[in-house]
mmCIF file of C-alpha atoms in Angstrom:
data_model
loop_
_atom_site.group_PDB
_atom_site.id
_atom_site.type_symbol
_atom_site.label_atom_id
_atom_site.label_comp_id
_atom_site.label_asym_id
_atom_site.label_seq_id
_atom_site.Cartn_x
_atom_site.Cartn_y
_atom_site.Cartn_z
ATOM 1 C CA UNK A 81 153.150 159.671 -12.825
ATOM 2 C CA UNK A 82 150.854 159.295 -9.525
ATOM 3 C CA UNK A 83 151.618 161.190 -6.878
ATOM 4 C CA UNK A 84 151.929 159.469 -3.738
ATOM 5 C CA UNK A 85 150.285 161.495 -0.453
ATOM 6 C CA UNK A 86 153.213 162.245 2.098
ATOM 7 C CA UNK A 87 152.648 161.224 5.440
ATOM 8 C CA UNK A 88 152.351 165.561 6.361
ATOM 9 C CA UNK A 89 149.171 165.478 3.874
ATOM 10 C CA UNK A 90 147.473 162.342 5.458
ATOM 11 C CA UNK A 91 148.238 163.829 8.599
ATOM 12 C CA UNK A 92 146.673 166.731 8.099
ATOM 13 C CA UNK A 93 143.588 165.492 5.933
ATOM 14 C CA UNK A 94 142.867 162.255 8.750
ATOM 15 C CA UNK A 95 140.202 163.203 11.066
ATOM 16 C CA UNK A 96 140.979 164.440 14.894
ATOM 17 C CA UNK A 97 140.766 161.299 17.601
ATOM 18 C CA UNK A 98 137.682 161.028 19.328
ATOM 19 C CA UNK A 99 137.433 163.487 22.657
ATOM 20 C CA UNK A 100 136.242 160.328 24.479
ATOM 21 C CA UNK A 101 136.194 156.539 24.234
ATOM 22 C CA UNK A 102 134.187 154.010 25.672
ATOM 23 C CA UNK A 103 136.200 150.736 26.092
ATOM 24 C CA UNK A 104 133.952 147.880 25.816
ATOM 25 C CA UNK A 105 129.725 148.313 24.948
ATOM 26 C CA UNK A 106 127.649 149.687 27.737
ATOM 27 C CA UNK A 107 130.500 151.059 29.794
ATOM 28 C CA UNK A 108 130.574 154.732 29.801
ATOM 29 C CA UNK A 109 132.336 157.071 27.940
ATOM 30 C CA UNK A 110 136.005 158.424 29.289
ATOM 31 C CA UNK A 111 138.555 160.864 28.066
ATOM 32 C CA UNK A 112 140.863 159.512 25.825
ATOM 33 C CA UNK A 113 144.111 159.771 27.513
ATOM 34 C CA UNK A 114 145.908 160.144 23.791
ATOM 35 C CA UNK A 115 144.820 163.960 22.900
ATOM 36 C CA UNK A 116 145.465 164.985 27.295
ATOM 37 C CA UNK A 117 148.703 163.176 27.084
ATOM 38 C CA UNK A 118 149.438 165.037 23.507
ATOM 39 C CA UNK A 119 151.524 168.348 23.914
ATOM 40 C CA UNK A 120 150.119 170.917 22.206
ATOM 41 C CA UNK A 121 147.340 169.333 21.032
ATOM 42 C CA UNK A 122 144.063 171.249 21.578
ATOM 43 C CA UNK A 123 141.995 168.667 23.482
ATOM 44 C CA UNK A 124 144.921 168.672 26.086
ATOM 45 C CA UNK A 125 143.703 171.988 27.470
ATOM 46 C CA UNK A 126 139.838 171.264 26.878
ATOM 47 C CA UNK A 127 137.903 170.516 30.091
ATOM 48 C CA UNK A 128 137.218 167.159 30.791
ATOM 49 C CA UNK A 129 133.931 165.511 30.753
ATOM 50 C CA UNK A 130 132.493 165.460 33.831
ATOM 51 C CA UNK A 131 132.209 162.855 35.944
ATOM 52 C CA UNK A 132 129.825 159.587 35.479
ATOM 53 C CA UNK A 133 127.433 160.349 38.153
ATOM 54 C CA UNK A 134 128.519 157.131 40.325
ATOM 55 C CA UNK A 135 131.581 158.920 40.481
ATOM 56 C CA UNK A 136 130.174 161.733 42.191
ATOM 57 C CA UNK A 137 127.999 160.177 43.907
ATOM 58 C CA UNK A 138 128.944 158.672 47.801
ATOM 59 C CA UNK A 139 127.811 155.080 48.301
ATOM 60 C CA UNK A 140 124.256 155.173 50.165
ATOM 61 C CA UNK A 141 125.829 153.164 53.192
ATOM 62 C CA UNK A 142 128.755 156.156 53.567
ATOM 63 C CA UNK A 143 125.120 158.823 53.962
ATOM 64 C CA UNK A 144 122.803 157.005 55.911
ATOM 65 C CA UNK A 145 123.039 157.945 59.758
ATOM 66 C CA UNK A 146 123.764 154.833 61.713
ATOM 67 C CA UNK A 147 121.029 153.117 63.285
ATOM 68 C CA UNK A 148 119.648 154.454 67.417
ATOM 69 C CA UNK A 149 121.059 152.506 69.729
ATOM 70 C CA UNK A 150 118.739 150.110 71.322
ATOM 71 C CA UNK A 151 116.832 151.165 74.353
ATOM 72 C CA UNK A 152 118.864 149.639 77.063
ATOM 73 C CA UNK A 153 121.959 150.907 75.655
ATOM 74 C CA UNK A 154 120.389 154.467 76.709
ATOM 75 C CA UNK A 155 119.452 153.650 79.853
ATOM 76 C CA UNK A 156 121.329 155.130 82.330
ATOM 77 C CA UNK A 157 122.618 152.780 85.133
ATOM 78 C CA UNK A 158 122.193 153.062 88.763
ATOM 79 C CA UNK A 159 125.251 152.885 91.128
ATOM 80 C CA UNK A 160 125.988 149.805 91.776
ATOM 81 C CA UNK A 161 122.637 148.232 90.477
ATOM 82 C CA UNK A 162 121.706 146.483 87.153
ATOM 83 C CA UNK A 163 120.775 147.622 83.874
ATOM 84 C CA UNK A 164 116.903 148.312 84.024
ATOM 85 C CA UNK A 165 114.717 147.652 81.160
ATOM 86 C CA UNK A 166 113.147 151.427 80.316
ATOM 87 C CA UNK A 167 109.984 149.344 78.549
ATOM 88 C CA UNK A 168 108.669 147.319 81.521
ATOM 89 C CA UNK A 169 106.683 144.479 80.148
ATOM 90 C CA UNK A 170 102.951 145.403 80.521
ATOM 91 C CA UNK A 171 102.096 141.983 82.947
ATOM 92 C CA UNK A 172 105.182 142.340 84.963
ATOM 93 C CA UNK A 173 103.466 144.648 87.857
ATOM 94 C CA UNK A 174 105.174 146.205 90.836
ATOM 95 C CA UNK A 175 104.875 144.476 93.806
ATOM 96 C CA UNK A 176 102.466 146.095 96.815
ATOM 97 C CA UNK A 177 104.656 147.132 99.176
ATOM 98 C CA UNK A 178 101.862 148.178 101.577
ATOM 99 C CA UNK A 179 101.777 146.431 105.015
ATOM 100 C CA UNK A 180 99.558 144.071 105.286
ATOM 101 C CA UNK A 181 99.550 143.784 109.245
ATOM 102 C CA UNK A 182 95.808 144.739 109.850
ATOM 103 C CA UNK A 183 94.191 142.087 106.997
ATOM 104 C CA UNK A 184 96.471 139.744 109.063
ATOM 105 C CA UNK A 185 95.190 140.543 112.393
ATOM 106 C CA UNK A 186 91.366 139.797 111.231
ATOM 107 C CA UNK A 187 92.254 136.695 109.082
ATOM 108 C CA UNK A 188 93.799 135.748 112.244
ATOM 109 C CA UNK A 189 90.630 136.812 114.281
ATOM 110 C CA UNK A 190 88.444 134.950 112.301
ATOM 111 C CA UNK A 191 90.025 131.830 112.584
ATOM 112 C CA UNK A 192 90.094 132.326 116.256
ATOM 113 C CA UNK A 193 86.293 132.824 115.959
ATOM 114 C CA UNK A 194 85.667 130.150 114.723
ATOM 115 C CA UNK A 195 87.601 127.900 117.012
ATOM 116 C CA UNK A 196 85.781 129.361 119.749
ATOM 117 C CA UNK A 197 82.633 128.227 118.631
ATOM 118 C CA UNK A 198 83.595 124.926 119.119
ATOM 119 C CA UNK A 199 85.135 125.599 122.962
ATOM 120 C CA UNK A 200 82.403 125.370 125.525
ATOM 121 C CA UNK A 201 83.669 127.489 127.991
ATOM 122 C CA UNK A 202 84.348 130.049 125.746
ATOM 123 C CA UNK A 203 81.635 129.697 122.686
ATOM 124 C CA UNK A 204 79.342 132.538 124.391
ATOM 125 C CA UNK A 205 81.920 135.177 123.599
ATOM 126 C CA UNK A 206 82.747 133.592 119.567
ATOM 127 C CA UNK A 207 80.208 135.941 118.316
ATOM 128 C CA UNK A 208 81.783 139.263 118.916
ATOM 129 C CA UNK A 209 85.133 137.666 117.986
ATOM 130 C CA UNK A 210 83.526 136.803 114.489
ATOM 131 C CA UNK A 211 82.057 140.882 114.482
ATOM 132 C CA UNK A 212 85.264 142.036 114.822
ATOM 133 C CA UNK A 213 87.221 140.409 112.340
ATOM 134 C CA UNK A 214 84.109 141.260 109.915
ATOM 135 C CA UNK A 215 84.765 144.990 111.177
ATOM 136 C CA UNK A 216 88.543 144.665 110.428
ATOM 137 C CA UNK A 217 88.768 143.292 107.382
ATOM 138 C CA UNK A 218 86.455 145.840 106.192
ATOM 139 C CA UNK A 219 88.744 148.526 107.646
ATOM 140 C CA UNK A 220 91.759 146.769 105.310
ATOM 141 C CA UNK A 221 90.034 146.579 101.911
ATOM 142 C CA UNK A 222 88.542 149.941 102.796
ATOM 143 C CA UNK A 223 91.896 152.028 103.483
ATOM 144 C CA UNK A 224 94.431 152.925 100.427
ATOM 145 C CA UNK A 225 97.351 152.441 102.988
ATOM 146 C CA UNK A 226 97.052 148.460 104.002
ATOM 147 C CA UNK A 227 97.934 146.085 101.713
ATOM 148 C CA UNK A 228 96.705 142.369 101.460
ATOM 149 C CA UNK A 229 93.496 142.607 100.160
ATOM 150 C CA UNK A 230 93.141 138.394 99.827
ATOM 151 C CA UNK A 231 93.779 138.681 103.331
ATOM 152 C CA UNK A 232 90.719 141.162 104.593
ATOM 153 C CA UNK A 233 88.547 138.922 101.926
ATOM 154 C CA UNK A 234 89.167 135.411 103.227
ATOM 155 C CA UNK A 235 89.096 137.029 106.753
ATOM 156 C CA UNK A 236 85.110 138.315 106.198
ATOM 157 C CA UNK A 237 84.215 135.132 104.256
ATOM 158 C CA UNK A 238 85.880 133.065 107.357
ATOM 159 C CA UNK A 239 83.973 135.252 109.896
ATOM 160 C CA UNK A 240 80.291 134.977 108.246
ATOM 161 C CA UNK A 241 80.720 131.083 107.220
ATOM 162 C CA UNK A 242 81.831 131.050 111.290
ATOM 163 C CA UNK A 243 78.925 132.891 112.657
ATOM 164 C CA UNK A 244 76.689 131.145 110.537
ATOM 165 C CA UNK A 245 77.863 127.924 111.887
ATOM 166 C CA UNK A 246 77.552 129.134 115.616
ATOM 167 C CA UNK A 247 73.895 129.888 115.096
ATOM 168 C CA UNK A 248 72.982 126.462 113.402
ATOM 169 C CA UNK A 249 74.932 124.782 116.064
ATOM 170 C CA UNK A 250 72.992 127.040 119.060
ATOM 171 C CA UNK A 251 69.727 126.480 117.457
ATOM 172 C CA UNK A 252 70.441 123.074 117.355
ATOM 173 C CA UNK A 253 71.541 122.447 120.936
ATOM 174 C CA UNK A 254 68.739 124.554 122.529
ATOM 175 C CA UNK A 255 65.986 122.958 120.763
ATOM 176 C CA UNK A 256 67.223 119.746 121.765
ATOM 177 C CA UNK A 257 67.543 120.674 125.260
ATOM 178 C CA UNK A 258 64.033 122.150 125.122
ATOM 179 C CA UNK A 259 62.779 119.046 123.472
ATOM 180 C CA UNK A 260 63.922 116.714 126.342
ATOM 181 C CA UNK A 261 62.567 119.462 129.001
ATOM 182 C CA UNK A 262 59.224 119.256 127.492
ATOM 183 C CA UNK A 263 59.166 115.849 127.272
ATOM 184 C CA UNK A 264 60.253 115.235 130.390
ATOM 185 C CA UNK A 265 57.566 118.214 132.079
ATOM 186 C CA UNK A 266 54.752 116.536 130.155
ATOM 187 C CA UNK A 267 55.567 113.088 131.660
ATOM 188 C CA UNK A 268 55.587 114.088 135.266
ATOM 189 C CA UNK A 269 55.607 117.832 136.611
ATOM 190 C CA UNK A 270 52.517 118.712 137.771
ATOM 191 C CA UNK A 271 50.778 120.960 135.491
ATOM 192 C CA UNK A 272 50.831 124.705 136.485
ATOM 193 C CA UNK A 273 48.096 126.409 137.602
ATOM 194 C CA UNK A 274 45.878 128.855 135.422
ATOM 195 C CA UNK A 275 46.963 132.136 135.020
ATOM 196 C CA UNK A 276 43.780 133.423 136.777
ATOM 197 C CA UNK A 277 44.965 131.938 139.755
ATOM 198 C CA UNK A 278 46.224 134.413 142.392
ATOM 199 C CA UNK A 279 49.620 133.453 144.247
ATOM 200 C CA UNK A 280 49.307 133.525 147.806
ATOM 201 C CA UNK A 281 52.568 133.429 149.667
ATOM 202 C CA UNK A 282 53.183 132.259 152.736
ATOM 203 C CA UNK A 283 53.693 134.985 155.461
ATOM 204 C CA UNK A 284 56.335 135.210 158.355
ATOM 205 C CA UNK A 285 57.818 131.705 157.312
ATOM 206 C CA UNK A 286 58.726 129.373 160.848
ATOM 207 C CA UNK A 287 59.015 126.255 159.501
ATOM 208 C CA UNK A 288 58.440 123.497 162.204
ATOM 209 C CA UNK A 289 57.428 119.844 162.042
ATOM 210 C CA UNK A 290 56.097 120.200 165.740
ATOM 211 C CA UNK A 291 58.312 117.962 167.236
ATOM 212 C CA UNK A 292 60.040 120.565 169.394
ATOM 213 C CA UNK A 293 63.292 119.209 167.985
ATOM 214 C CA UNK A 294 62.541 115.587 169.623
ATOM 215 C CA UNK A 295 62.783 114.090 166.068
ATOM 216 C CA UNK A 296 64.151 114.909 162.654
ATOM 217 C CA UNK A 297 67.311 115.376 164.019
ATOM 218 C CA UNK A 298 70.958 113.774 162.903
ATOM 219 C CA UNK A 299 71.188 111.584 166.225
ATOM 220 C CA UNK A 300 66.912 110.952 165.939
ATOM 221 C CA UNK A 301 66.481 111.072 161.910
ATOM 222 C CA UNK A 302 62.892 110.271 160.241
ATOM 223 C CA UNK A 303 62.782 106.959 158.701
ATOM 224 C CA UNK A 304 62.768 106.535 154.882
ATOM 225 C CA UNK A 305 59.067 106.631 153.664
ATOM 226 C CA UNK A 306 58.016 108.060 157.023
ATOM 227 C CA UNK A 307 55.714 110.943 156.132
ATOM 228 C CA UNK A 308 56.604 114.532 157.676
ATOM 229 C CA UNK A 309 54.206 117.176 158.018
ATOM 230 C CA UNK A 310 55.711 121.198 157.948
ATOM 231 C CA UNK A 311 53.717 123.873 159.352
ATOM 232 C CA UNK A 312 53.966 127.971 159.603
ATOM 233 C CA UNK A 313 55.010 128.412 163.420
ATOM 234 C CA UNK A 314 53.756 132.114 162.922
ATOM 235 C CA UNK A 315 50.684 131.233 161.471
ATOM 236 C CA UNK A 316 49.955 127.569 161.974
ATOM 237 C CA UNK A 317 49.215 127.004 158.659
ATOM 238 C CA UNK A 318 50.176 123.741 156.901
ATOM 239 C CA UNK A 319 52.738 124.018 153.921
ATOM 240 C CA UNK A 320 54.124 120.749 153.125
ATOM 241 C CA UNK A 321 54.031 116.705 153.727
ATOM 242 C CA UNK A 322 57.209 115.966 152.861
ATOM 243 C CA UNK A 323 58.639 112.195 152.633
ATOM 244 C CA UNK A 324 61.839 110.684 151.446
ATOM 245 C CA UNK A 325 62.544 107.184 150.336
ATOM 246 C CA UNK A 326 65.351 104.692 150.510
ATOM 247 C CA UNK A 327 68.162 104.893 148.381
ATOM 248 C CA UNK A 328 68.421 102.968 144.626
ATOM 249 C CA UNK A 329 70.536 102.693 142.539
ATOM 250 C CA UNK A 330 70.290 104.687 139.115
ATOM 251 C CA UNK A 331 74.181 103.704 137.467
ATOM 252 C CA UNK A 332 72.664 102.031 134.963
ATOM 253 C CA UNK A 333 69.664 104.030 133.749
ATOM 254 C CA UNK A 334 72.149 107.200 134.065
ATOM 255 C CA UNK A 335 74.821 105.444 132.001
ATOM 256 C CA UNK A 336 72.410 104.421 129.451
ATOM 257 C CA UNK A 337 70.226 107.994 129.299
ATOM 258 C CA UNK A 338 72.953 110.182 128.429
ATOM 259 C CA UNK A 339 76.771 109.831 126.740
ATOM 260 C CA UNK A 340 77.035 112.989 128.797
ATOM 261 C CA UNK A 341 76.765 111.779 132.026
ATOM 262 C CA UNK A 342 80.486 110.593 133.349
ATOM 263 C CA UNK A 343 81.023 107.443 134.923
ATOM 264 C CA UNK A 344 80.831 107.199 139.236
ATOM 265 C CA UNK A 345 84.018 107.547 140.376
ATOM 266 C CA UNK A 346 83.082 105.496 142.995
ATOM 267 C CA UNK A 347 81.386 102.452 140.693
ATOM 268 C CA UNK A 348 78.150 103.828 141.793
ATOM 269 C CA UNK A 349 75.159 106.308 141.713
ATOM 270 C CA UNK A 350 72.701 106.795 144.654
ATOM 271 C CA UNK A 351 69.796 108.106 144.056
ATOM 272 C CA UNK A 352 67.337 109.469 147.166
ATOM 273 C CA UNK A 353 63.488 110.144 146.240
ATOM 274 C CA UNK A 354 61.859 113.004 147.731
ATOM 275 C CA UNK A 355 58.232 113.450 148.100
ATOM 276 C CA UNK A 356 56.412 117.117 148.090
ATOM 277 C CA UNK A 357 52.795 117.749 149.011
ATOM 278 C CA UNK A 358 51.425 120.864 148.758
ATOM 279 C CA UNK A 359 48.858 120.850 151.867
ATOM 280 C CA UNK A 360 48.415 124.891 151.781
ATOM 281 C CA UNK A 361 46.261 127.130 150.148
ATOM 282 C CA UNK A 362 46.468 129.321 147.040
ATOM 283 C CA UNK A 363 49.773 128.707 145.225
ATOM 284 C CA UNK A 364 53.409 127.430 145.859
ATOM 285 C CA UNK A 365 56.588 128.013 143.831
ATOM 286 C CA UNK A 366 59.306 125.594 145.263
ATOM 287 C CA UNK A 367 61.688 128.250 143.751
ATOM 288 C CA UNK A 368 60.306 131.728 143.933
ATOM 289 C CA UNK A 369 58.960 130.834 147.831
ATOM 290 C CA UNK A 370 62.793 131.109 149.639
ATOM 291 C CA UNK A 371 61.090 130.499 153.081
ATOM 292 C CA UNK A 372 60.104 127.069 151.844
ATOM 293 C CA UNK A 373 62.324 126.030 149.505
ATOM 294 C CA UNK A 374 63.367 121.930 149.933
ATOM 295 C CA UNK A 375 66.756 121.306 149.164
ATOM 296 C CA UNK A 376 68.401 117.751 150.216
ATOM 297 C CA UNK A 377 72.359 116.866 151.082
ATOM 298 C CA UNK A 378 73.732 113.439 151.818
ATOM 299 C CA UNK A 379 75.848 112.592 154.982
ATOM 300 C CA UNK A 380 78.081 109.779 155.146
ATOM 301 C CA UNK A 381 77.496 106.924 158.192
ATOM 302 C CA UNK A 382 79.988 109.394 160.094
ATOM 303 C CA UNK A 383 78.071 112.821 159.591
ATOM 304 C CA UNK A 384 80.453 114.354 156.868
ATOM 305 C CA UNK A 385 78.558 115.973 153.829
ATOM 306 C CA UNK A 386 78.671 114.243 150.225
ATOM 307 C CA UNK A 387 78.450 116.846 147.049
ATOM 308 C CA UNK A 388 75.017 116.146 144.995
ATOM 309 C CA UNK A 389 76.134 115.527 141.082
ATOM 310 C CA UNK A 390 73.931 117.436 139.019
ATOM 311 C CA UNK A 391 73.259 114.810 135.701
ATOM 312 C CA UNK A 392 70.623 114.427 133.169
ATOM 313 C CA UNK A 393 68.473 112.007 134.449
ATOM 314 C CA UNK A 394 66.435 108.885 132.736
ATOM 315 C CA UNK A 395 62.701 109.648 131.538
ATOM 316 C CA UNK A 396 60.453 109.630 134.849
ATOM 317 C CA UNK A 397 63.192 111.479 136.751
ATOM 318 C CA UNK A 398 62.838 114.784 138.251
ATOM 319 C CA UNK A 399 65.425 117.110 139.470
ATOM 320 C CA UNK A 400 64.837 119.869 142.297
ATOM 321 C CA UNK A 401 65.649 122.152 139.223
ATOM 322 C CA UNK A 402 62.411 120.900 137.181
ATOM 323 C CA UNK A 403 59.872 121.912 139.389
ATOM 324 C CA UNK A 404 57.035 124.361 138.861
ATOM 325 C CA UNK A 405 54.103 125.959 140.650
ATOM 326 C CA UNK A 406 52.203 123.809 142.602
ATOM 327 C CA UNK A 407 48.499 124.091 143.739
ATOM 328 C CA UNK A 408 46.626 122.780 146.959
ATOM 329 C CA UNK A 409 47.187 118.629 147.320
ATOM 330 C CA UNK A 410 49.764 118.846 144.271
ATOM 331 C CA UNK A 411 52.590 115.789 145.458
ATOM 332 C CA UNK A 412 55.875 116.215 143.160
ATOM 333 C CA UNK A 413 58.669 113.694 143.155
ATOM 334 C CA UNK A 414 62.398 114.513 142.996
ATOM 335 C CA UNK A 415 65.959 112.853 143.262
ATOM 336 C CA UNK A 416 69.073 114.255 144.343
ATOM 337 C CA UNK A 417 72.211 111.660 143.107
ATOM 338 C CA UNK A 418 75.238 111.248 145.197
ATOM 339 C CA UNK A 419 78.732 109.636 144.045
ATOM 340 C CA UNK A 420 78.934 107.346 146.721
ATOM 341 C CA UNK A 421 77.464 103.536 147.200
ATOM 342 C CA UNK A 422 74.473 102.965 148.842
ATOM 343 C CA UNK A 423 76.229 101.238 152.103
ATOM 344 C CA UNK A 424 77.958 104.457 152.651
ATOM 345 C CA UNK A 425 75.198 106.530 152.811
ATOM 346 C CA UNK A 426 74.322 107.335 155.988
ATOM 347 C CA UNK A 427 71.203 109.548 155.700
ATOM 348 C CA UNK A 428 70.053 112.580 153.999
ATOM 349 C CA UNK A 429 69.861 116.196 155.113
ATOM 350 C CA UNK A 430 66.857 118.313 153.838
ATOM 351 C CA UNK A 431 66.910 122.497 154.524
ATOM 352 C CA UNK A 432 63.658 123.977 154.276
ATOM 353 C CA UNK A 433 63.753 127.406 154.157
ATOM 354 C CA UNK A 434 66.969 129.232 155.225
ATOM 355 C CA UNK A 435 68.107 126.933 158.163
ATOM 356 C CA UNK A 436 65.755 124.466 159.593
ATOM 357 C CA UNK A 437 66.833 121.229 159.422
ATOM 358 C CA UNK A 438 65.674 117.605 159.265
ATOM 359 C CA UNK A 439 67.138 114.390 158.756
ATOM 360 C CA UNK A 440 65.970 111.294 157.353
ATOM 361 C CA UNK A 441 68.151 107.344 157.863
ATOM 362 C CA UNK A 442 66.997 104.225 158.056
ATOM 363 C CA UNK A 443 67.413 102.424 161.226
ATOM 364 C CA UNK A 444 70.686 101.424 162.639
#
């Protein structure tokens, strides 16, 4: 008869349950909750397995330090002010908070330079206007404690182009003027004298036309064309033959010689020719000579005194102011203009010297 195993002897022969299952492929291993669970069972007081490493192991996010904060979040903000960026951009520069008074003062000097180059009355003094705003700009790019630097630049460039203008524009209108005086000198002043020539003032100057006062005089004038001769009283010597014509007419010719020349207030220009003859000997300078200087005034039909206009007269004109050094039997023609038609011009007025007198009219 077969013996049939009791359940005691398959107990005891079957082998113990694993220490650890794994409960699907690839996952790992874990204690098997039968044999802790188990009293008295052997594996209940064995150790357990340690841990799977993620199980031990903190998540990388729950060890890793926290990011900085940014930059601005650092930044510590002023009372009452804004946040400030602590990394300035590098083309975002401070402003220059230097004055910039003195590069204002010589822009503004140069500009005023070189309006008074343009200003007649006041173009002889645009020069040292133009040096010193050259001088002060210089000063304001020069010193560390003035700002505007464009300022002191433009002002120097301003002053040069300026002063540089002023001398093209003085070069200019003295050559011109020097042009029309030599043309004018060649056409009709007498030529001077050589320089070997020795001058030969007159001495102890009394002029006198001999008349003794008879003639020459405002109620017994000279006639126009009438020929005078002056002599030394001191001396006797002869000095002049002096002669002055009838009034003309020069509105047109002035009109048309110069744009200059402003227009007769009274419609007209009179012009009175005067006639010089050097009778003497040696040398005379109508200007240097005081004693016998001719100078000529106009008087109106009633005696009152008309102011000579100083113009620039045609080609073939003189003025008292052209004349030069005249030699023995030199004759020199001048005109002296007057504002005033020729109907109310009563007669001219010549000084020789300091204070004699003679007058010239035509007959009433």
């Amino acid at each position: 008869m077969t013996e049939v195993p009791t359940g005691d002897a398959n107990r005891d022969s079957a082998p113990p349950p694993p220490a650890f299952i794994q409960r699907y492929p690839g996952a790992p291993p874990e204690p098997n909750p039968a044999l802790q669970q188990a009293p008295g069972s052997p594996y209940a007081q064995t150790a357990p397995y340690p841990a799977p490493p993620y199980a031990q192991t903190a998540p990388p996010y729950a060890q890793t330090a926290p990011y900085p904060p940014p930059p601005y979040a650092q930044t510590a903000q002023y009372p009452g002010g804004p946040m400030q960026d602590p990394y300035p951009q590098p083309y975002a520069a401070a402003p220059d908070s230097r004055p910039k008074t003195l590069a204002t003062v010589a822009l503004a000097t140069a500009l005023a330079g070189v309006v008074a180059v343009f200003v007649p009355i006041i173009s002889v003094v645009a020069g040292l206007i133009l040096l010193a705003a050259i001088v002060l700009g210089i000063v304001a790019l020069a010193s560390r404690r003035q700002g505007g630097k464009g300022f002191g630049v433009a002002a120097i460039v301003v002053a040069v182009v300026g002063g540089m203008t002023a001398w093209i524009l003085s070069t200019v209108v003295f050559g011109l003027f020097g042009l029309a005086d030599a043309w004018r000198d060649d056409a009709v002043v007498p030529s001077p004298l050589p320089s070997s020539e020795t001058y030969v003032p007159p001495v102890d100057a009394e002029p006198t036309d001999g008349s003794d006062g008879m003639r020459g005089t405002i109620d017994s004038p000279y006639g126009y064309g009438e020929l005078v001769p002056i002599w030394n009283a001191a001396t006797g010597d002869p000095v002049w033959e002096i002669s002055v014509g009838t009034p003309v007419d020069l509105t047109g010719e002035l009109a048309a010689e110069d744009l200059f020349n402003p227009t007769p207030e009274t419609g007209v220009y009179s012009a009175v020719p005067v006639t010089l003859t050097y009778i003497g000997d040696g040398t005379i300078d109508p200007w240097r000579d005081y004693e016998w200087v001719v100078e000529t005034s106009w008087v109106t039909l009633g005696g009152a005194p008309l102011e000579e206009e100083y113009l620039l007269l045609p080609d073939g004109y003189l003025s008292a102011l052209d004349l030069a050094t005249m030699g023995p039997g030199q004759t020199v023609t001048f005109h002296s203009v007057v504002d005033a038609p020729l109907d109310a011009v009563g007669g001219v007025r010549t000084a020789i010297g300091f204070d004699y007198e003679l007058y010239w009219a035509a007959p009433q």
